Tab-separated table of C-alpha atoms and ligand atoms in Angstrom:
chain	number	residue	atom	x	y	z
A	1	UNK	CA	-35.042	27.577	-66.253
A	2	UNK	CA	-34.111	28.435	-69.853
A	3	UNK	CA	-36.690	29.641	-72.375
A	4	UNK	CA	-36.333	30.249	-76.103
A	5	UNK	CA	-38.343	33.290	-77.271
A	6	UNK	CA	-39.536	33.886	-80.834
A	7	UNK	CA	-40.858	37.231	-82.122
A	8	UNK	CA	-42.330	37.555	-85.639
A	9	UNK	CA	-45.283	39.935	-85.230
A	10	UNK	CA	-44.187	42.516	-87.791
A	11	UNK	CA	-40.965	43.221	-89.691
A	12	UNK	CA	-38.341	41.941	-87.251
A	13	UNK	CA	-37.382	38.310	-86.730
A	14	UNK	CA	-36.191	38.040	-83.128
A	15	UNK	CA	-34.919	34.952	-81.313
A	16	UNK	CA	-33.474	34.978	-77.792
A	17	UNK	CA	-32.797	32.685	-74.855
A	18	UNK	CA	-33.494	33.815	-71.274
A	19	UNK	CA	-32.099	31.991	-68.255
A	20	UNK	CA	-33.548	32.589	-64.770
A	21	UNK	CA	-30.025	32.268	-63.309
A	22	UNK	CA	-27.968	34.262	-65.795
A	23	UNK	CA	-30.395	36.502	-67.721
A	24	UNK	CA	-30.226	36.885	-71.508
A	25	UNK	CA	-27.907	34.196	-72.951
A	26	UNK	CA	-28.583	34.892	-76.631
A	27	UNK	CA	-30.278	37.668	-78.559
A	28	UNK	CA	-30.519	37.359	-82.352
A	29	UNK	CA	-32.343	39.838	-84.554
A	30	UNK	CA	-32.897	40.166	-88.265
A	31	UNK	CA	-34.581	43.370	-89.397
A	32	UNK	CA	-36.531	43.456	-92.673
A	33	UNK	CA	-36.423	47.262	-92.733
A	34	UNK	CA	-34.380	47.481	-95.952
A	35	UNK	CA	-36.814	45.217	-97.788
A	36	UNK	CA	-39.897	47.247	-96.780
A	37	UNK	CA	-38.202	50.673	-97.118
A	38	UNK	CA	-38.618	50.481	-100.887
A	39	UNK	CA	-42.425	50.395	-100.357
A	40	UNK	CA	-42.487	53.019	-97.598
A	41	UNK	CA	-44.160	50.606	-95.147
A	42	UNK	CA	-44.471	46.950	-94.161
A	43	UNK	CA	-45.770	44.642	-96.919
A	44	UNK	CA	-47.386	41.819	-94.892
A	45	UNK	CA	-46.904	39.030	-97.436
A	46	UNK	CA	-43.213	39.860	-97.897
A	47	UNK	CA	-42.806	39.988	-94.110
A	48	UNK	CA	-44.231	36.454	-93.659
A	49	UNK	CA	-42.048	35.010	-96.405
A	50	UNK	CA	-38.932	36.574	-94.972
A	51	UNK	CA	-39.685	35.285	-91.453
A	52	UNK	CA	-39.863	31.779	-92.998
A	53	UNK	CA	-36.398	32.264	-94.524
A	54	UNK	CA	-34.743	33.718	-91.434
A	55	UNK	CA	-36.358	32.103	-88.405
A	56	UNK	CA	-34.811	28.624	-88.250
A	57	UNK	CA	-31.254	29.860	-88.975
A	58	UNK	CA	-31.693	32.423	-86.172
A	59	UNK	CA	-32.831	29.690	-83.756
A	60	UNK	CA	-29.625	27.803	-84.613
A	61	UNK	CA	-27.540	30.927	-84.065
A	62	UNK	CA	-29.243	31.626	-80.713
A	63	UNK	CA	-28.553	28.077	-79.480
A	64	UNK	CA	-24.895	28.471	-80.514
A	65	UNK	CA	-24.615	31.919	-78.918
A	66	UNK	CA	-26.034	30.576	-75.643
A	67	UNK	CA	-23.914	27.438	-75.896
A	68	UNK	CA	-27.109	25.417	-75.415
A	69	UNK	CA	-28.704	22.350	-76.943
A	70	UNK	CA	-32.479	21.862	-77.188
A	71	UNK	CA	-32.246	19.491	-74.144
A	72	UNK	CA	-31.226	22.494	-72.009
A	73	UNK	CA	-34.461	24.363	-72.791
A	74	UNK	CA	-37.579	24.277	-70.589
A	75	UNK	CA	-40.091	26.017	-72.889
A	76	UNK	CA	-40.480	27.806	-76.227
A	77	UNK	CA	-42.277	31.150	-76.054
A	78	UNK	CA	-43.659	32.955	-79.081
A	79	UNK	CA	-45.685	36.070	-79.895
A	80	UNK	CA	-49.339	35.104	-80.519
A	81	UNK	CA	-50.502	38.699	-81.182
A	82	UNK	CA	-51.230	41.474	-81.719
A	83	UNK	CA	-49.601	41.766	-85.124
A	84	UNK	CA	-49.778	40.673	-88.756
A	85	UNK	CA	-51.511	37.298	-88.865
A	86	UNK	CA	-49.303	35.783	-91.593
A	87	UNK	CA	-46.131	36.873	-89.818
A	88	UNK	CA	-47.419	35.640	-86.430
A	89	UNK	CA	-48.290	32.255	-87.960
A	90	UNK	CA	-44.668	31.698	-88.988
A	91	UNK	CA	-43.400	32.182	-85.423
A	92	UNK	CA	-46.213	30.332	-83.698
A	93	UNK	CA	-46.049	27.346	-86.058
A	94	UNK	CA	-42.301	26.957	-85.726
A	95	UNK	CA	-42.348	27.542	-81.951
A	96	UNK	CA	-45.141	25.012	-81.350
A	97	UNK	CA	-43.498	22.453	-83.639
A	98	UNK	CA	-40.117	22.780	-81.914
A	99	UNK	CA	-41.717	22.641	-78.453
A	100	UNK	CA	-43.739	19.543	-79.363
A	101	UNK	CA	-40.666	17.863	-80.878
A	102	UNK	CA	-38.557	18.678	-77.820
A	103	UNK	CA	-41.318	17.652	-75.402
A	104	UNK	CA	-41.547	21.019	-73.637
A	105	UNK	CA	-44.406	23.570	-73.347
A	106	UNK	CA	-45.115	26.177	-76.033
A	107	UNK	CA	-45.972	29.472	-74.329
A	108	UNK	CA	-47.992	32.139	-76.227
A	109	UNK	CA	-46.900	35.682	-75.286
A	110	UNK	CA	-48.700	38.998	-75.889
A	111	UNK	CA	-46.438	41.318	-77.885
A	112	UNK	CA	-47.308	44.420	-75.832
A	113	UNK	CA	-46.784	42.579	-72.544
A	114	UNK	CA	-43.323	41.799	-73.922
A	115	UNK	CA	-42.676	45.509	-74.560
A	116	UNK	CA	-44.138	46.512	-71.190
A	117	UNK	CA	-41.982	44.140	-69.125
A	118	UNK	CA	-38.786	44.629	-71.187
A	119	UNK	CA	-37.494	47.229	-68.641
A	120	UNK	CA	-37.331	44.313	-66.155
A	121	UNK	CA	-34.342	43.066	-68.163
A	122	UNK	CA	-32.338	46.116	-67.077
A	123	UNK	CA	-30.249	46.401	-63.891
A	124	UNK	CA	-32.476	49.031	-62.339
A	125	UNK	CA	-35.783	47.159	-62.850
A	126	UNK	CA	-39.096	48.736	-61.792
A	127	UNK	CA	-41.193	47.260	-58.965
A	128	UNK	CA	-44.963	46.730	-59.150
A	129	UNK	CA	-47.166	48.717	-59.218
A	130	UNK	CA	-46.321	51.217	-61.953
A	131	UNK	CA	-47.864	53.134	-64.816
A	132	UNK	CA	-46.678	51.995	-68.261
A	133	UNK	CA	-46.731	54.195	-71.334
A	134	UNK	CA	-46.725	51.831	-74.315
A	135	UNK	CA	-45.821	53.649	-77.489
A	136	UNK	CA	-45.197	51.594	-80.624
A	137	UNK	CA	-46.111	51.533	-84.302
A	138	UNK	CA	-49.527	50.043	-83.569
A	139	UNK	CA	-50.303	51.092	-79.969
A	140	UNK	CA	-50.390	54.112	-77.682
A	141	UNK	CA	-51.646	53.026	-74.294
A	142	UNK	CA	-51.401	53.946	-70.620
A	143	UNK	CA	-51.638	50.886	-68.398
A	144	UNK	CA	-51.967	50.462	-64.636
A	145	UNK	CA	-49.601	47.541	-63.971
A	146	UNK	CA	-50.103	45.838	-60.583
A	147	UNK	CA	-48.305	42.583	-61.333
A	148	UNK	CA	-47.602	40.169	-64.187
A	149	UNK	CA	-50.874	39.818	-66.070
A	150	UNK	CA	-52.618	42.304	-63.764
A	151	UNK	CA	-53.250	45.145	-66.137
A	152	UNK	CA	-55.873	47.845	-66.317
A	153	UNK	CA	-56.081	49.983	-69.427
A	154	UNK	CA	-56.206	53.639	-68.363
A	155	UNK	CA	-56.306	55.203	-71.813
A	156	UNK	CA	-55.339	54.650	-75.440
A	157	UNK	CA	-55.261	56.248	-78.844
A	158	UNK	CA	-58.654	56.574	-80.487
A	159	UNK	CA	-57.018	56.617	-83.926
A	160	UNK	CA	-53.343	56.599	-85.004
A	161	UNK	CA	-50.643	55.294	-82.689
A	162	UNK	CA	-47.744	57.626	-81.816
A	163	UNK	CA	-45.284	55.547	-83.875
A	164	UNK	CA	-47.691	55.528	-86.808
A	165	UNK	CA	-47.873	59.351	-86.628
A	166	UNK	CA	-44.044	59.497	-86.731
A	167	UNK	CA	-44.019	57.117	-89.715
A	168	UNK	CA	-46.641	59.103	-91.648
A	169	UNK	CA	-44.919	62.416	-90.893
A	170	UNK	CA	-41.597	61.009	-92.128
A	171	UNK	CA	-43.255	59.853	-95.344
A	172	UNK	CA	-44.851	63.245	-95.863
A	173	UNK	CA	-41.519	65.019	-95.301
A	174	UNK	CA	-39.775	62.520	-97.611
A	175	UNK	CA	-37.558	61.253	-94.807
A	176	UNK	CA	-36.778	57.527	-94.474
A	177	UNK	CA	-38.606	54.475	-93.140
A	178	UNK	CA	-39.358	53.607	-90.346
A	179	UNK	CA	-40.132	57.232	-89.630
A	180	UNK	CA	-39.412	57.677	-85.912
A	181	UNK	CA	-35.606	57.726	-85.993
A	182	UNK	CA	-35.616	59.872	-89.178
A	183	UNK	CA	-37.975	62.487	-87.762
A	184	UNK	CA	-35.897	62.537	-84.554
A	185	UNK	CA	-32.682	63.033	-86.563
A	186	UNK	CA	-34.206	65.821	-88.708
A	187	UNK	CA	-35.608	67.459	-85.549
A	188	UNK	CA	-32.072	67.846	-84.126
A	189	UNK	CA	-31.425	70.517	-86.779
A	190	UNK	CA	-34.826	72.179	-86.371
A	191	UNK	CA	-36.461	74.829	-84.224
A	192	UNK	CA	-39.437	73.291	-82.405
A	193	UNK	CA	-41.316	76.591	-81.930
A	194	UNK	CA	-40.941	77.836	-85.520
A	195	UNK	CA	-44.471	76.616	-86.307
A	196	UNK	CA	-47.436	76.119	-84.000
A	197	UNK	CA	-48.606	72.516	-83.410
A	198	UNK	CA	-51.619	71.394	-81.321
A	199	UNK	CA	-51.306	69.109	-78.268
A	200	UNK	CA	-54.377	66.960	-79.053
A	201	UNK	CA	-56.909	66.094	-76.344
A	202	UNK	CA	-54.875	67.703	-73.552
A	203	UNK	CA	-57.478	70.408	-72.897
A	204	UNK	CA	-60.098	67.928	-71.730
A	205	UNK	CA	-60.009	65.343	-68.935
A	206	UNK	CA	-59.192	61.696	-69.524
A	207	UNK	CA	-56.257	59.580	-70.606
A	208	UNK	CA	-57.105	58.821	-74.227
A	209	UNK	CA	-55.028	60.081	-77.145
A	210	UNK	CA	-55.698	61.105	-80.728
A	211	UNK	CA	-52.888	61.693	-83.212
A	212	UNK	CA	-54.721	61.822	-86.531
A	213	UNK	CA	-55.521	65.558	-86.209
A	214	UNK	CA	-51.850	66.283	-85.561
A	215	UNK	CA	-50.990	64.330	-88.697
A	216	UNK	CA	-53.493	66.378	-90.745
A	217	UNK	CA	-52.166	69.608	-89.211
A	218	UNK	CA	-48.627	68.589	-90.256
A	219	UNK	CA	-49.803	67.763	-93.781
A	220	UNK	CA	-51.570	71.112	-94.172
A	221	UNK	CA	-48.568	73.000	-92.794
A	222	UNK	CA	-46.150	71.109	-95.077
A	223	UNK	CA	-48.291	71.980	-98.110
A	224	UNK	CA	-48.103	75.686	-97.285
A	225	UNK	CA	-44.303	75.435	-97.169
A	226	UNK	CA	-43.747	73.787	-100.553
A	227	UNK	CA	-41.635	75.654	-103.083
A	228	UNK	CA	-42.562	75.912	-106.767
A	229	UNK	CA	-40.942	72.544	-107.505
A	230	UNK	CA	-43.090	70.927	-104.780
A	231	UNK	CA	-40.128	70.330	-102.465
A	232	UNK	CA	-39.748	71.648	-98.919
A	233	UNK	CA	-36.471	73.351	-97.943
A	234	UNK	CA	-34.217	71.267	-95.672
A	235	UNK	CA	-34.347	73.797	-92.803
A	236	UNK	CA	-38.155	74.015	-93.000
A	237	UNK	CA	-38.361	70.195	-93.029
A	238	UNK	CA	-36.227	70.137	-89.872
A	239	UNK	CA	-38.414	72.813	-88.211
A	240	UNK	CA	-41.598	70.869	-89.031
A	241	UNK	CA	-40.027	67.623	-87.739
A	242	UNK	CA	-38.955	69.353	-84.503
A	243	UNK	CA	-42.372	70.978	-83.963
A	244	UNK	CA	-44.188	67.702	-84.636
A	245	UNK	CA	-41.917	65.701	-82.304
A	246	UNK	CA	-42.300	68.285	-79.542
A	247	UNK	CA	-46.104	68.146	-79.874
A	248	UNK	CA	-46.155	64.329	-79.600
A	249	UNK	CA	-43.733	64.380	-76.645
A	250	UNK	CA	-45.686	67.102	-74.784
A	251	UNK	CA	-48.974	65.261	-75.355
A	252	UNK	CA	-47.539	61.996	-74.036
A	253	UNK	CA	-45.982	63.804	-71.067
A	254	UNK	CA	-49.217	65.561	-70.070
A	255	UNK	CA	-51.123	62.250	-70.108
A	256	UNK	CA	-48.383	60.427	-68.149
A	257	UNK	CA	-48.518	63.139	-65.485
A	258	UNK	CA	-52.292	62.713	-65.281
A	259	UNK	CA	-52.048	58.905	-65.084
A	260	UNK	CA	-49.538	59.098	-62.211
A	261	UNK	CA	-51.702	61.627	-60.362
A	262	UNK	CA	-54.771	59.437	-60.876
A	263	UNK	CA	-53.144	56.197	-59.665
A	264	UNK	CA	-50.919	57.781	-57.015
A	265	UNK	CA	-48.017	55.628	-58.267
A	266	UNK	CA	-44.468	56.943	-58.249
A	267	UNK	CA	-43.018	54.874	-61.086
A	268	UNK	CA	-43.362	55.333	-64.823
A	269	UNK	CA	-42.278	52.729	-67.356
A	270	UNK	CA	-41.760	53.789	-70.931
A	271	UNK	CA	-41.793	51.002	-73.534
A	272	UNK	CA	-42.241	50.211	-77.256
A	273	UNK	CA	-40.417	51.565	-80.316
A	274	UNK	CA	-41.172	55.253	-79.625
A	275	UNK	CA	-39.605	54.838	-76.152
A	276	UNK	CA	-36.279	54.971	-78.024
A	277	UNK	CA	-36.985	58.650	-78.765
A	278	UNK	CA	-34.339	60.769	-77.036
A	279	UNK	CA	-36.477	63.911	-76.726
A	280	UNK	CA	-39.284	61.903	-75.069
A	281	UNK	CA	-36.811	60.374	-72.607
A	282	UNK	CA	-35.253	63.780	-71.862
A	283	UNK	CA	-38.515	65.567	-71.188
A	284	UNK	CA	-39.953	62.715	-69.106
A	285	UNK	CA	-36.700	62.572	-67.111
A	286	UNK	CA	-36.952	66.293	-66.264
A	287	UNK	CA	-40.600	65.857	-65.220
A	288	UNK	CA	-39.776	62.728	-63.191
A	289	UNK	CA	-37.040	64.645	-61.382
A	290	UNK	CA	-39.400	67.487	-60.622
A	291	UNK	CA	-42.201	65.215	-59.380
A	292	UNK	CA	-40.062	62.603	-57.613
A	293	UNK	CA	-41.060	59.704	-59.839
A	294	UNK	CA	-38.738	56.885	-60.871
A	295	UNK	CA	-38.524	56.619	-64.668
A	296	UNK	CA	-37.648	53.307	-66.318
A	297	UNK	CA	-37.100	52.389	-69.940
A	298	UNK	CA	-35.251	49.602	-71.722
A	299	UNK	CA	-32.020	50.018	-73.715
A	300	UNK	CA	-32.869	51.179	-77.287
A	301	UNK	CA	-32.619	47.688	-78.845
A	302	UNK	CA	-35.171	46.388	-76.310
A	303	UNK	CA	-37.557	49.284	-77.098
A	304	UNK	CA	-38.102	48.165	-80.683
A	305	UNK	CA	-39.186	44.580	-81.476
A	306	UNK	CA	-36.885	41.853	-80.172
A	307	UNK	CA	-36.894	38.205	-79.071
A	308	UNK	CA	-35.513	38.941	-75.576
A	309	UNK	CA	-38.745	40.473	-74.279
A	310	UNK	CA	-40.705	37.434	-75.512
A	311	UNK	CA	-38.228	34.985	-73.943
A	312	UNK	CA	-38.464	36.947	-70.666
A	313	UNK	CA	-42.276	37.090	-70.445
A	314	UNK	CA	-42.371	33.468	-71.668
A	315	UNK	CA	-40.167	32.561	-68.700
A	316	UNK	CA	-42.487	34.270	-66.201
A	317	UNK	CA	-45.480	32.456	-67.654
A	318	UNK	CA	-43.611	29.106	-67.913
A	319	UNK	CA	-42.615	29.380	-64.221
A	320	UNK	CA	-46.229	29.918	-63.272
A	321	UNK	CA	-47.238	26.916	-65.422
A	322	UNK	CA	-44.712	24.713	-63.612
A	323	UNK	CA	-46.008	25.918	-60.246
A	324	UNK	CA	-49.544	25.064	-61.323
A	325	UNK	CA	-48.534	21.453	-62.078
A	326	UNK	CA	-47.261	21.893	-65.630
A	327	UNK	CA	-50.009	20.152	-67.583
A	328	UNK	CA	-52.230	23.103	-68.442
A	329	UNK	CA	-50.827	23.917	-71.881
A	330	UNK	CA	-51.423	22.953	-75.489
A	331	UNK	CA	-49.698	23.027	-78.851
A	332	UNK	CA	-52.710	24.594	-80.496
A	333	UNK	CA	-51.669	27.339	-82.901
A	334	UNK	CA	-53.842	30.375	-82.413
A	335	UNK	CA	-52.752	33.862	-83.452
A	336	UNK	CA	-54.721	37.099	-83.222
A	337	UNK	CA	-54.343	40.491	-84.926
A	338	UNK	CA	-55.692	42.214	-81.781
A	339	UNK	CA	-55.975	41.217	-78.146
A	340	UNK	CA	-56.817	43.537	-75.220
A	341	UNK	CA	-53.890	43.450	-72.796
A	342	UNK	CA	-56.214	43.593	-69.762
A	343	UNK	CA	-57.712	40.214	-70.700
A	344	UNK	CA	-54.468	38.284	-70.220
A	345	UNK	CA	-54.432	35.745	-67.392
A	346	UNK	CA	-52.714	36.951	-64.227
A	347	UNK	CA	-49.567	35.252	-63.013
A	348	UNK	CA	-50.165	34.728	-59.286
A	349	UNK	CA	-46.851	33.500	-58.006
A	350	UNK	CA	-43.304	33.775	-59.307
B	1	KG4	O1	-42.276	48.499	-80.988
B	1	KG4	P1	-41.959	48.635	-82.425
B	1	KG4	O2	-40.585	48.224	-82.887
B	1	KG4	O3	-42.979	47.838	-83.301
B	1	KG4	C1	-44.331	47.769	-83.016
B	1	KG4	O4	-44.704	46.970	-82.127
B	1	KG4	O5	-45.053	48.558	-83.653
B	1	KG4	O6	-42.235	50.168	-82.791
B	1	KG4	C2	-41.987	50.654	-84.053
B	1	KG4	C3	-42.347	52.121	-84.060
B	1	KG4	C4	-42.278	52.733	-85.458
B	1	KG4	O7	-43.463	53.474	-85.671
B	1	KG4	C5	-41.057	53.643	-85.383
B	1	KG4	O8	-41.141	54.765	-86.244
B	1	KG4	C6	-41.058	54.035	-83.926
B	1	KG4	O9	-41.427	52.869	-83.238
B	1	KG4	N1	-39.725	54.489	-83.472
B	1	KG4	C7	-39.477	55.744	-83.042
B	1	KG4	C8	-38.084	55.797	-82.750
B	1	KG4	N2	-37.555	54.563	-83.013
B	1	KG4	C9	-38.573	53.772	-83.440
B	1	KG4	N3	-40.284	56.816	-82.895
B	1	KG4	C10	-39.737	57.957	-82.446
B	1	KG4	N4	-38.415	58.092	-82.174
B	1	KG4	C11	-37.563	57.054	-82.308
B	1	KG4	N5	-36.267	57.203	-82.024
B	2	ZN	ZN1	-43.539	46.039	-81.065
């Protein structure tokens, strides 16, 4: 089975083709980062317009890369949410139109399920059950994953997501956009224990997170370090970046440890844009070694938004549709800015 996957939930246009026999056959990505950088964040209307410009040419490129024609495809999968509604509408409309024209099912895919199962695309794929730490620009969640579509939310951020905290810290320190990679780069030159940072909500039980206090702490600290001209010295910027990153990483690590103790599972999956963070990977790897857990994460380009994860989850859901007789699908275009991951339908058989 071959499935075309389309991702347009935010500022990346991703198109990929997944084949059950041969894996990823094509993976095309266009990032709008340069366009939004000027504004210091994603401008939703500009994002939608750019997806319109880039999507169809990328579908063409993906078909060429995979050496496929539309007749070779069995389904078209697309992100239905969560994300920016205008941006999602571009992908869902094109995906449903192509699927209808080609006479194959259109499969709506949850963006965070895409992130969460992306490590399955790697050679050393995790087995069910596992705990997933989903850390992206819009989400910070711990999920008990028992199978495809069998998810139980264990905890989540009550305010800012981890990626959002990185982005806001980068803005405050006048580093680039999107913030995560810039903060990580600045942190390499910094001393993480130069300033004291809190590890929010780690002193009380539970698996929820809160990063807005850490953001305020960073803002207050930065203001005390400004010189007369209002700028912060490069070394101080690096020290703040390192201290902030360490605080986020420690907080995530403490909650992962708790989630694994609570579930009794021995596998941890790290996914979403912040999963590309080297310090987070390093510290979780040391902890995993110590505790005897298996740690899985996707290659960096499958941590941030991409079409491959949507094509992959689309394939799992298309297979289950075929097994159920194949008629239970529609071309209705329905996108949502939010959708709880634990309300997705389970996929019984693969
Ligand atoms: O998964 P993603 O591409 O999009 C969403 O679904 O939100 O995640 C983007 C987020 C941004 O907040 C970005 O700053 C963060 O992931 N990010 C990182 C790194 N690379 C991307 N955060 C920390 N360290 C990184 N290396
Ligand atoms: Zn994402």
